[in-house]
Amino acid sequence: MHKKAYILILALALAWVLVMPCPQAQAESGVYYEIFVRAFADSDGDGVGDLRGITQKLDYLADTLGVEGLWLMPTFPSPSYHGYDITDYRAVSPDYGTMDDMTELLEQAHARGMRVLLDLVINHTSWEHPWFLDPEKRDWYHWTDGQDPSVSLERQMWGRPVWNKRGSQWYYAIFWEGMPDLNFDNPAVRQEMKDIATFWLELGVDGFRLDAVSHIYGSGETGSIQDIGASAEWWREFTAHCLSVNPDCILVGEAWEPMDERAQIGEALGSVFHFDLGEEIVNLLRRGGSAEVWLDNLLRRLDMYQQVAGPDFVDAPFLSNHDQDRVAGALRNNIGMGRAAAAMYLLLPGRPFVYYGEEIGMQGAGPDEEKRTPMLWGEEDPQQTSWRESRYNTKTVPVDVQLEDPASLLWAYRGLIGARAAFPALRDGGITAHSSGNPRVAAWRRSTPEQSLLVYINLEATEQQIKVPDRTWRLVWSLEGSLGEARPIAPYGVDIYEKN
Ligand code: CA
């Protein structure tokens, strides 16, 4: 770690101890599920997924799979298929249904003890948003006539210019010209965003997945350096506001940044996604290497989060999301590896996020649309969507067939999610290192004052020997095989021991 970063972390940790109240008291740590609404479940036969379709699939989500929360990718009116460029923050996309459909989904989800997070995209709007088209609201965005010496019109991000010409002026848009960035130095913008959060929280939404959180004060906007501190300061203000409306509100940020910057955002929001973890897990399975070394690095990162973001920080582990190649392809569509990969993040502390279709081994890579193809329910399923053809999933076994097969990936997911729900130490316990005595068997200890568990995950396609401390540890859960006395672990097996 850079010395500068280390000093910054120490300073932040000290500041946190001295002045900050808990950002979020989040004991709840069930598994969440990310849904691309267009691709998930269709209620009215037009082939386009919608909110009522999700409501109709709540039994699958809550009972079959056992997830406790949903993250709905953007549900707002938008000119794009994906919705990350919003034109109205207080409405539902007509493709997806009505406000009544949203209310119904919230009620039905809550009746099953599930929470629902909306995807709030406030770094930028659509260029079709009325604010961007309103000459009175020019200072809601970043405009320049090119005379300001602090602005570099040549500035590029991801290979394209961030300043875009319109008339005789330029406006700032970090992702593409159709997504102009909002100006968070404008108090009216800040207030509007807090009002929008209030609107949804009062409707019954349980919180937000927050898009592009590190770009609020982004590169090129305030000089040449991305100002993560200024972005974090805004998110601290936003978090305090959301918690004042609903003290149980859950926020999780997309900060696809180096660890120290992620941790700063995590301090402000209480939770951020654990980018890179999925890639590490895939590499460990595919390329070999020591599980102990991997765990050591993971524990060091979790420790850093605790130091910077505080003891109530909630990690959000995941394998891949809607912006990344699906994990099944990276694992060569190997069901054994898929099971082990699932265990490697579903049995960690925090709030894990499953990307829809991951539990049945859906594949997809390359253009974003290919990572967001129709959930495969089965040919006979009335809620099957068809918004896009997929060249990737012609051989993927759909939900209805996997449900009949206890050896399927879907059964492994429901088993692992069920184990997490059944053992309090897996949900809310701390994590410490434990040596399995075998570099190809990942192992760690999860414990609360009342319960101590040892998790073993076999990263190999062959049975492996493991070391269990002594006979006071009993095998209490296994993805397959007998329980009771210690024994070798099955190929890509998952075994959990509990101390008597
Ligand atoms: Ca529909």
Coordinates of C-alpha atoms and ligand atoms in Angstrom, one line a residue:
M1 CA 0.0 0.0 0.0
H2 CA 1.2 3.5 -0.7
K3 CA 2.4 5.4 2.3
K4 CA 0.0 8.3 1.3
A5 CA -2.9 5.9 1.2
Y6 CA -2.0 4.4 4.5
I7 CA -1.8 7.8 6.2
L8 CA -5.1 8.7 4.7
I9 CA -6.7 5.5 6.0
L10 CA -5.4 6.2 9.5
A11 CA -6.7 9.7 9.4
L12 CA -10.1 8.6 8.1
A13 CA -10.2 5.8 10.7
L14 CA -9.5 8.4 13.4
A15 CA -12.0 10.8 12.1
W16 CA -14.6 8.0 12.0
V17 CA -13.9 7.1 15.6
L18 CA -14.1 10.7 16.8
V19 CA -17.0 12.1 14.9
M20 CA -19.0 9.7 12.8
P21 CA -22.2 8.0 14.0
C22 CA -22.7 4.5 12.6
P23 CA -23.4 5.0 8.9
Q24 CA -25.8 2.1 8.8
A25 CA -26.8 -0.4 11.4
Q26 CA -27.2 -3.4 9.1
A27 CA -27.3 -6.7 11.0
E28 CA -29.4 -8.2 8.2
S29 CA -27.1 -10.1 5.9
G30 CA -29.2 -12.4 3.7
V31 CA -28.5 -13.1 0.0
Y32 CA -29.7 -10.5 -2.6
Y33 CA -30.6 -11.1 -6.2
E34 CA -29.9 -8.7 -9.1
I35 CA -32.7 -8.6 -11.7
F36 CA -32.6 -7.0 -15.2
V37 CA -36.4 -6.5 -15.4
R38 CA -36.6 -6.6 -19.2
A39 CA -35.1 -10.1 -19.2
F40 CA -36.6 -11.7 -16.1
A41 CA -40.3 -12.5 -16.2
D42 CA -43.1 -11.3 -18.5
S43 CA -46.7 -11.1 -17.2
D44 CA -48.6 -10.0 -20.3
G45 CA -47.2 -12.0 -23.1
D46 CA -45.4 -9.3 -25.0
G47 CA -42.0 -11.0 -24.4
V48 CA -40.7 -8.0 -22.3
G49 CA -40.1 -8.6 -18.6
D50 CA -42.1 -6.4 -16.3
L51 CA -42.8 -5.7 -12.6
R52 CA -45.9 -8.0 -12.4
G53 CA -43.7 -10.8 -13.9
I54 CA -41.3 -10.4 -10.9
T55 CA -44.3 -10.5 -8.5
Q56 CA -45.4 -13.7 -10.1
K57 CA -41.9 -15.2 -9.6
L58 CA -41.6 -14.2 -5.9
D59 CA -42.3 -17.8 -4.9
Y60 CA -39.3 -18.9 -6.9
L61 CA -37.1 -16.2 -5.5
A62 CA -38.2 -16.5 -1.8
D63 CA -39.0 -20.2 -1.5
T64 CA -37.1 -22.1 -4.2
L65 CA -34.0 -20.0 -4.1
G66 CA -34.3 -18.4 -0.7
V67 CA -33.0 -14.9 -1.5
E68 CA -34.0 -12.2 1.0
G69 CA -33.7 -9.1 -1.2
L70 CA -33.9 -7.9 -4.7
W71 CA -31.9 -5.3 -6.6
L72 CA -34.0 -4.2 -9.6
M73 CA -31.9 -2.7 -12.4
P74 CA -33.3 0.7 -13.5
T75 CA -37.1 0.7 -13.5
F76 CA -37.5 4.4 -14.6
P77 CA -38.6 5.8 -17.9
S78 CA -35.6 6.0 -20.2
P79 CA -34.9 6.0 -24.0
S80 CA -32.5 3.1 -23.7
Y81 CA -33.2 -0.6 -23.3
H82 CA -31.1 -0.7 -20.1
G83 CA -32.5 2.4 -18.4
Y84 CA -29.2 3.8 -17.0
D85 CA -30.2 7.2 -18.6
I86 CA -33.3 8.3 -16.8
T87 CA -35.9 10.8 -18.1
D88 CA -38.2 10.8 -15.0
Y89 CA -37.1 9.9 -11.5
R90 CA -40.6 9.6 -10.1
A91 CA -42.2 7.1 -12.4
V92 CA -42.0 3.5 -13.7
S93 CA -40.9 2.7 -17.3
P94 CA -44.1 2.0 -19.3
D95 CA -42.3 -1.1 -20.6
Y96 CA -42.2 -2.5 -17.1
G97 CA -45.7 -1.5 -15.8
T98 CA -47.3 1.2 -13.6
M99 CA -46.8 2.7 -10.2
D100 CA -49.5 0.3 -9.0
D101 CA -47.5 -2.6 -10.2
M102 CA -44.5 -1.3 -8.2
T103 CA -46.6 -0.9 -5.1
E104 CA -48.0 -4.4 -5.5
L105 CA -44.5 -5.9 -6.0
L106 CA -43.3 -4.1 -2.8
E107 CA -46.2 -5.4 -0.8
Q108 CA -45.9 -9.0 -2.0
A109 CA -42.1 -9.0 -1.5
H110 CA -42.5 -7.6 2.0
A111 CA -45.1 -10.2 2.8
R112 CA -42.4 -12.8 2.1
G113 CA -39.9 -10.9 4.3
M114 CA -38.0 -9.7 1.2
R115 CA -36.5 -6.3 0.6
V116 CA -36.5 -4.4 -2.7
L117 CA -33.7 -2.0 -3.8
L118 CA -34.1 0.3 -6.8
D119 CA -31.2 1.2 -9.0
L120 CA -30.7 4.9 -8.6
V121 CA -28.7 6.5 -11.3
I122 CA -28.0 10.1 -10.3
N123 CA -24.5 10.8 -11.5
H124 CA -26.1 11.7 -14.8
T125 CA -29.5 11.9 -16.5
S126 CA -30.6 11.1 -20.1
W127 CA -30.0 14.0 -22.5
E128 CA -33.7 13.7 -23.1
H129 CA -34.5 14.6 -19.5
P130 CA -36.6 17.8 -19.2
W131 CA -33.9 19.3 -16.9
F132 CA -31.3 19.0 -19.6
L133 CA -33.6 20.5 -22.2
D134 CA -34.6 23.4 -19.9
P135 CA -32.5 26.6 -20.5
E136 CA -33.4 27.7 -16.9
K137 CA -31.6 24.6 -15.5
R138 CA -28.2 24.9 -17.3
D139 CA -26.5 25.1 -14.0
W140 CA -27.9 21.6 -13.1
Y141 CA -25.2 20.3 -15.5
H142 CA -21.6 21.2 -16.4
W143 CA -21.4 23.7 -19.3
T144 CA -18.4 25.6 -20.6
D145 CA -17.7 28.0 -23.4
G146 CA -14.1 26.7 -23.5
Q147 CA -12.6 29.8 -21.9
D148 CA -12.3 28.3 -18.4
P149 CA -8.6 27.4 -17.9
S150 CA -9.5 24.6 -15.4
V151 CA -11.4 22.7 -18.0
S152 CA -9.6 20.7 -20.6
L153 CA -11.8 20.1 -23.6
E154 CA -9.3 17.4 -24.7
R155 CA -9.9 15.3 -21.6
Q156 CA -10.7 11.7 -22.4
M157 CA -12.1 8.8 -20.5
W158 CA -12.2 5.2 -21.8
G159 CA -11.0 6.4 -25.1
R160 CA -13.6 9.1 -25.8
P161 CA -13.9 12.9 -25.0
V162 CA -15.9 13.8 -21.9
W163 CA -16.8 17.3 -23.2
N164 CA -19.4 17.3 -25.9
K165 CA -20.3 20.2 -28.2
R166 CA -23.8 21.5 -28.4
G167 CA -24.3 24.9 -30.1
S168 CA -21.4 27.1 -29.2
Q169 CA -20.8 25.4 -25.8
W170 CA -19.6 22.1 -24.4
Y171 CA -21.3 19.9 -21.7
Y172 CA -19.6 17.2 -19.6
A173 CA -20.7 13.6 -19.9
I174 CA -18.3 11.0 -18.6
F175 CA -20.0 7.8 -19.9
W176 CA -21.3 9.1 -23.3
E177 CA -22.9 12.1 -24.8
G178 CA -26.4 10.9 -24.1
M179 CA -25.7 10.8 -20.4
P180 CA -24.8 14.4 -19.2
D181 CA -23.4 14.5 -15.7
L182 CA -25.3 16.5 -13.1
N183 CA -23.6 19.3 -11.2
F184 CA -23.5 18.4 -7.5
D185 CA -22.1 21.8 -6.6
N186 CA -25.6 23.0 -7.2
P187 CA -27.7 22.8 -4.0
A188 CA -30.9 22.4 -6.0
V189 CA -29.5 19.2 -7.6
R190 CA -28.6 17.8 -4.2
Q191 CA -32.0 18.7 -2.7
E192 CA -33.8 17.2 -5.7
M193 CA -31.9 13.9 -5.4
K194 CA -32.7 13.7 -1.7
D195 CA -36.4 14.4 -2.5
I196 CA -36.4 11.6 -5.0
A197 CA -35.0 9.2 -2.4
T198 CA -37.8 10.3 0.0
F199 CA -40.4 9.7 -2.7
W200 CA -39.4 6.1 -3.2
L201 CA -38.7 5.3 0.5
E202 CA -42.1 6.6 1.4
L203 CA -43.6 4.4 -1.3
G204 CA -42.1 1.4 0.5
V205 CA -38.8 0.8 -1.4
D206 CA -36.2 -0.5 1.1
G207 CA -33.2 1.2 -0.3
F208 CA -31.0 1.8 -3.3
R209 CA -28.2 0.3 -5.4
L210 CA -26.3 3.5 -6.3
D211 CA -24.8 3.7 -9.7
A212 CA -21.4 5.2 -10.6
V213 CA -20.9 6.6 -7.1
S214 CA -17.2 7.5 -7.6
H215 CA -18.0 9.7 -10.6
I216 CA -20.1 12.4 -8.8
Y217 CA -17.0 14.5 -8.8
G218 CA -15.4 12.9 -11.7
S219 CA -12.3 13.2 -13.8
G220 CA -12.4 16.3 -15.8
E221 CA -15.1 17.9 -13.8
T222 CA -13.2 19.6 -11.1
G223 CA -9.8 19.8 -12.7
S224 CA -7.7 16.8 -13.8
I225 CA -8.1 14.5 -10.8
Q226 CA -11.1 12.5 -9.8
D227 CA -12.1 13.8 -6.3
I228 CA -13.2 10.8 -4.4
G229 CA -13.3 12.8 -1.2
A230 CA -15.9 15.2 -2.6
S231 CA -17.9 12.3 -4.0
A232 CA -17.8 10.6 -0.6
E233 CA -18.9 13.8 1.1
W234 CA -22.0 13.9 -1.1
W235 CA -22.8 10.3 -0.3
R236 CA -22.5 10.9 3.4
E237 CA -25.1 13.7 3.1
F238 CA -27.3 11.4 1.0
T239 CA -27.0 8.5 3.4
A240 CA -27.8 10.6 6.4
H241 CA -30.9 11.8 4.6
C242 CA -32.1 8.3 3.6
L243 CA -31.6 7.1 7.2
S244 CA -33.7 10.0 8.5
V245 CA -36.5 8.9 6.3
N246 CA -36.1 5.2 6.9
P247 CA -33.6 4.1 9.6
D248 CA -33.5 0.6 8.1
C249 CA -32.7 1.9 4.6
I250 CA -30.1 -0.2 2.7
L251 CA -27.6 1.5 0.4
V252 CA -24.9 -0.2 -1.7
G253 CA -22.6 1.6 -4.0
E254 CA -21.0 0.7 -7.3
A255 CA -17.5 2.0 -6.9
W256 CA -15.4 0.3 -9.5
E257 CA -12.2 1.8 -8.1
P258 CA -9.0 0.8 -6.2
M259 CA -9.5 -0.5 -2.7
D260 CA -8.6 2.7 -0.8
E261 CA -11.1 4.8 -2.8
R262 CA -13.8 2.1 -2.5
A263 CA -13.3 2.1 1.3
Q264 CA -13.9 5.8 1.4
I265 CA -17.2 5.5 -0.4
G266 CA -18.0 2.5 1.8
E267 CA -17.5 4.7 4.8
A268 CA -20.1 7.1 3.4
L269 CA -22.6 4.5 2.2
G270 CA -22.1 1.6 4.6
S271 CA -21.7 -0.9 1.8
V272 CA -20.0 -1.2 -1.6
F273 CA -19.7 -4.1 -4.1
H274 CA -16.6 -6.2 -3.8
F275 CA -15.3 -5.9 -7.4
D276 CA -12.4 -8.2 -8.4
L277 CA -13.5 -10.9 -6.0
G278 CA -15.3 -12.9 -8.7
E279 CA -12.2 -12.8 -11.0
E280 CA -10.0 -14.0 -8.1
I281 CA -12.3 -16.9 -7.4
V282 CA -12.4 -17.9 -11.1
N283 CA -8.6 -17.7 -11.3
L284 CA -8.2 -19.8 -8.2
L285 CA -10.5 -22.5 -9.7
R286 CA -9.2 -22.4 -13.2
R287 CA -5.5 -21.8 -12.8
G288 CA -4.7 -23.4 -9.5
G289 CA -2.8 -21.7 -6.7
S290 CA -3.1 -21.6 -2.9
A291 CA -6.5 -21.0 -1.3
E292 CA -4.7 -19.9 1.8
V293 CA -2.9 -17.1 0.0
W294 CA -6.2 -16.0 -1.6
L295 CA -7.9 -16.0 1.8
D296 CA -5.1 -14.0 3.3
N297 CA -5.5 -11.3 0.8
L298 CA -9.3 -11.3 1.2
L299 CA -9.0 -11.0 5.0
R300 CA -6.6 -8.1 4.6
R301 CA -9.1 -6.2 2.4
L302 CA -12.0 -6.9 4.8
D303 CA -9.8 -5.7 7.6
M304 CA -9.1 -2.5 5.7
Y305 CA -12.8 -1.9 5.2
Q306 CA -13.4 -2.3 8.9
Q307 CA -10.7 0.2 9.6
V308 CA -11.7 2.8 7.1
A309 CA -15.5 2.3 6.9
G310 CA -16.1 1.2 10.5
P311 CA -17.3 -2.0 12.2
D312 CA -20.8 -1.7 10.7
F313 CA -19.5 -1.7 7.1
V314 CA -21.3 -4.5 5.1
D315 CA -19.3 -6.1 2.3
A316 CA -21.2 -7.0 -0.9
P317 CA -19.5 -9.9 -2.5
F318 CA -20.5 -11.1 -5.9
L319 CA -19.1 -13.2 -8.9
S320 CA -20.2 -11.1 -11.8
N321 CA -22.8 -8.4 -12.6
H322 CA -24.6 -7.0 -15.7
D323 CA -21.5 -5.2 -16.8
Q324 CA -19.2 -8.2 -16.8
D325 CA -18.9 -11.5 -18.7
R326 CA -21.0 -14.0 -16.9
V327 CA -19.1 -16.3 -14.6
A328 CA -20.3 -19.6 -16.1
G329 CA -18.4 -18.9 -19.3
A330 CA -15.2 -18.1 -17.4
L331 CA -15.7 -21.5 -15.6
R332 CA -16.1 -23.3 -18.9
N333 CA -19.7 -24.2 -18.1
N334 CA -18.4 -26.7 -15.5
I335 CA -21.1 -27.3 -12.9
G336 CA -18.7 -28.5 -10.3
M337 CA -16.6 -25.3 -10.5
G338 CA -19.9 -23.3 -10.5
R339 CA -20.8 -24.9 -7.2
A340 CA -17.5 -24.2 -5.6
A341 CA -17.4 -20.6 -7.0
A342 CA -20.9 -20.0 -5.5
A343 CA -19.8 -21.3 -2.1
M344 CA -16.7 -19.2 -2.2
Y345 CA -18.8 -16.0 -2.0
L346 CA -22.2 -17.1 -0.6
L347 CA -20.5 -18.3 2.6
L348 CA -18.5 -15.1 3.2
P349 CA -19.6 -12.3 5.6
G350 CA -21.7 -9.4 4.2
R351 CA -24.5 -9.3 1.8
P352 CA -23.8 -11.4 -1.3
F353 CA -25.5 -10.6 -4.6
V354 CA -26.5 -13.3 -7.1
Y355 CA -26.9 -12.0 -10.7
Y356 CA -30.1 -13.4 -12.2
G357 CA -29.4 -16.6 -14.2
E358 CA -26.1 -17.3 -12.4
E359 CA -27.9 -19.9 -10.4
I360 CA -28.6 -21.9 -13.5
G361 CA -25.3 -21.3 -15.2
M362 CA -26.4 -18.9 -17.8
Q363 CA -23.6 -17.6 -20.0
G364 CA -23.0 -14.4 -21.8
A365 CA -20.0 -12.2 -22.8
G366 CA -19.0 -9.4 -25.0
P367 CA -21.6 -6.7 -25.8
D368 CA -23.6 -5.7 -22.7
E369 CA -26.8 -7.1 -24.2
E370 CA -25.3 -10.5 -24.3
K371 CA -24.8 -10.4 -20.5
R372 CA -28.5 -9.5 -20.0
T373 CA -30.4 -12.1 -22.1
P374 CA -33.7 -13.7 -21.1
M375 CA -33.8 -15.7 -17.9
L376 CA -34.4 -19.3 -18.9
W377 CA -37.5 -20.5 -17.2
G378 CA -38.3 -23.2 -19.7
E379 CA -40.3 -23.5 -22.9
E380 CA -43.6 -24.1 -21.1
D381 CA -43.2 -21.2 -18.7
P382 CA -45.8 -18.5 -19.4
Q383 CA -43.4 -15.8 -17.9
Q384 CA -40.6 -16.6 -20.3
T385 CA -39.2 -13.4 -21.8
S386 CA -37.9 -13.1 -25.3
W387 CA -36.5 -9.6 -25.5
R388 CA -33.3 -10.8 -27.1
E389 CA -32.0 -13.9 -28.8
S390 CA -28.9 -15.3 -27.2
R391 CA -26.2 -17.2 -29.0
Y392 CA -24.8 -18.2 -25.6
N393 CA -27.6 -20.1 -23.9
T394 CA -28.7 -22.6 -26.5
K395 CA -27.5 -25.4 -24.2
T396 CA -28.2 -23.9 -20.8
V397 CA -30.6 -26.1 -18.8
P398 CA -33.6 -24.0 -17.8
V399 CA -35.1 -23.6 -14.4
D400 CA -37.9 -26.1 -14.9
V401 CA -35.5 -28.9 -15.8
Q402 CA -32.9 -28.1 -13.1
L403 CA -35.6 -28.1 -10.5
E404 CA -36.1 -31.8 -11.1
D405 CA -32.4 -32.6 -10.7
P406 CA -30.8 -32.5 -7.3
A407 CA -27.3 -32.6 -8.9
S408 CA -28.0 -29.3 -10.8
L409 CA -26.3 -26.0 -10.2
L410 CA -29.7 -24.5 -9.1
W411 CA -30.0 -27.1 -6.3
A412 CA -26.4 -26.2 -5.2
Y413 CA -27.4 -22.5 -5.0
R414 CA -30.6 -23.1 -3.0
G415 CA -28.6 -25.4 -0.7
L416 CA -25.9 -22.9 -0.1
I417 CA -28.4 -20.0 0.4
G418 CA -30.3 -22.3 2.7
A419 CA -27.2 -23.1 4.8
R420 CA -26.5 -19.4 5.1
A421 CA -30.0 -18.8 6.4
A422 CA -29.8 -21.8 8.8
F423 CA -26.5 -21.1 10.6
P424 CA -26.4 -17.7 12.4
A425 CA -22.5 -17.7 12.3
L426 CA -22.7 -17.9 8.5
R427 CA -25.0 -14.9 8.3
D428 CA -23.6 -12.6 10.9
G429 CA -20.4 -14.2 12.3
G430 CA -16.9 -12.9 11.9
I431 CA -14.4 -14.5 9.7
T432 CA -10.9 -15.7 10.5
A433 CA -8.3 -17.8 8.7
H434 CA -8.2 -21.6 9.1
S435 CA -5.8 -24.0 7.5
S436 CA -7.4 -27.0 5.8
G437 CA -3.9 -28.6 5.5
N438 CA -4.5 -28.7 1.7
P439 CA -3.7 -25.7 -0.6
R440 CA -6.6 -26.7 -2.9
V441 CA -9.2 -26.7 -0.2
A442 CA -10.3 -23.2 0.8
A443 CA -11.2 -23.0 4.5
W444 CA -12.2 -20.4 7.0
R445 CA -13.9 -20.0 10.3
R446 CA -17.1 -18.2 10.9
S447 CA -18.1 -17.5 14.5
T448 CA -20.5 -15.7 16.7
P449 CA -20.3 -15.9 20.5
E450 CA -22.8 -18.8 20.3
Q451 CA -21.6 -20.7 17.3
S452 CA -18.3 -21.7 15.6
L453 CA -18.2 -23.1 12.1
L454 CA -15.4 -24.3 9.8
V455 CA -16.2 -24.0 6.1
Y456 CA -14.3 -26.2 3.6
I457 CA -14.6 -25.8 -0.1
N458 CA -12.8 -28.3 -2.5
L459 CA -11.4 -26.4 -5.5
E460 CA -10.5 -29.7 -7.3
A461 CA -12.4 -32.2 -9.4
T462 CA -11.0 -35.0 -7.2
E463 CA -11.6 -36.0 -3.6
Q464 CA -9.2 -34.2 -1.2
Q465 CA -7.9 -34.9 2.2
I466 CA -8.5 -32.2 4.8
K467 CA -7.4 -31.4 8.4
V468 CA -10.2 -31.0 11.0
P469 CA -8.8 -29.8 14.3
D470 CA -10.2 -32.6 16.5
R471 CA -13.3 -34.7 17.3
T472 CA -15.1 -31.8 19.0
W473 CA -15.8 -30.6 15.4
R474 CA -18.8 -32.4 13.7
L475 CA -19.7 -32.3 10.1
V476 CA -23.1 -30.6 10.3
W477 CA -23.7 -29.6 6.6
S478 CA -22.6 -30.9 3.3
L479 CA -23.4 -30.2 -0.3
E480 CA -23.4 -33.9 -0.7
G481 CA -22.6 -37.0 1.3
S482 CA -22.9 -38.1 4.9
L483 CA -22.8 -36.0 8.0
G484 CA -21.1 -36.7 11.4
E485 CA -17.5 -37.8 11.5
A486 CA -14.7 -36.0 9.6
R487 CA -14.0 -37.4 6.2
P488 CA -12.3 -36.5 2.9
I489 CA -14.1 -33.8 0.9
A490 CA -15.9 -34.7 -2.3
P491 CA -14.9 -33.2 -5.7
Y492 CA -15.9 -29.5 -5.7
G493 CA -17.6 -30.3 -2.4
V494 CA -18.6 -28.0 0.4
D495 CA -18.5 -29.2 4.0
I496 CA -19.3 -27.3 7.2
Y497 CA -18.2 -28.4 10.6
E498 CA -19.5 -27.1 13.9
K499 CA -17.8 -27.1 17.2
N500 CA -19.7 -29.0 19.9
Ligands
CA1 CA -44.4 -7.7 -20.5

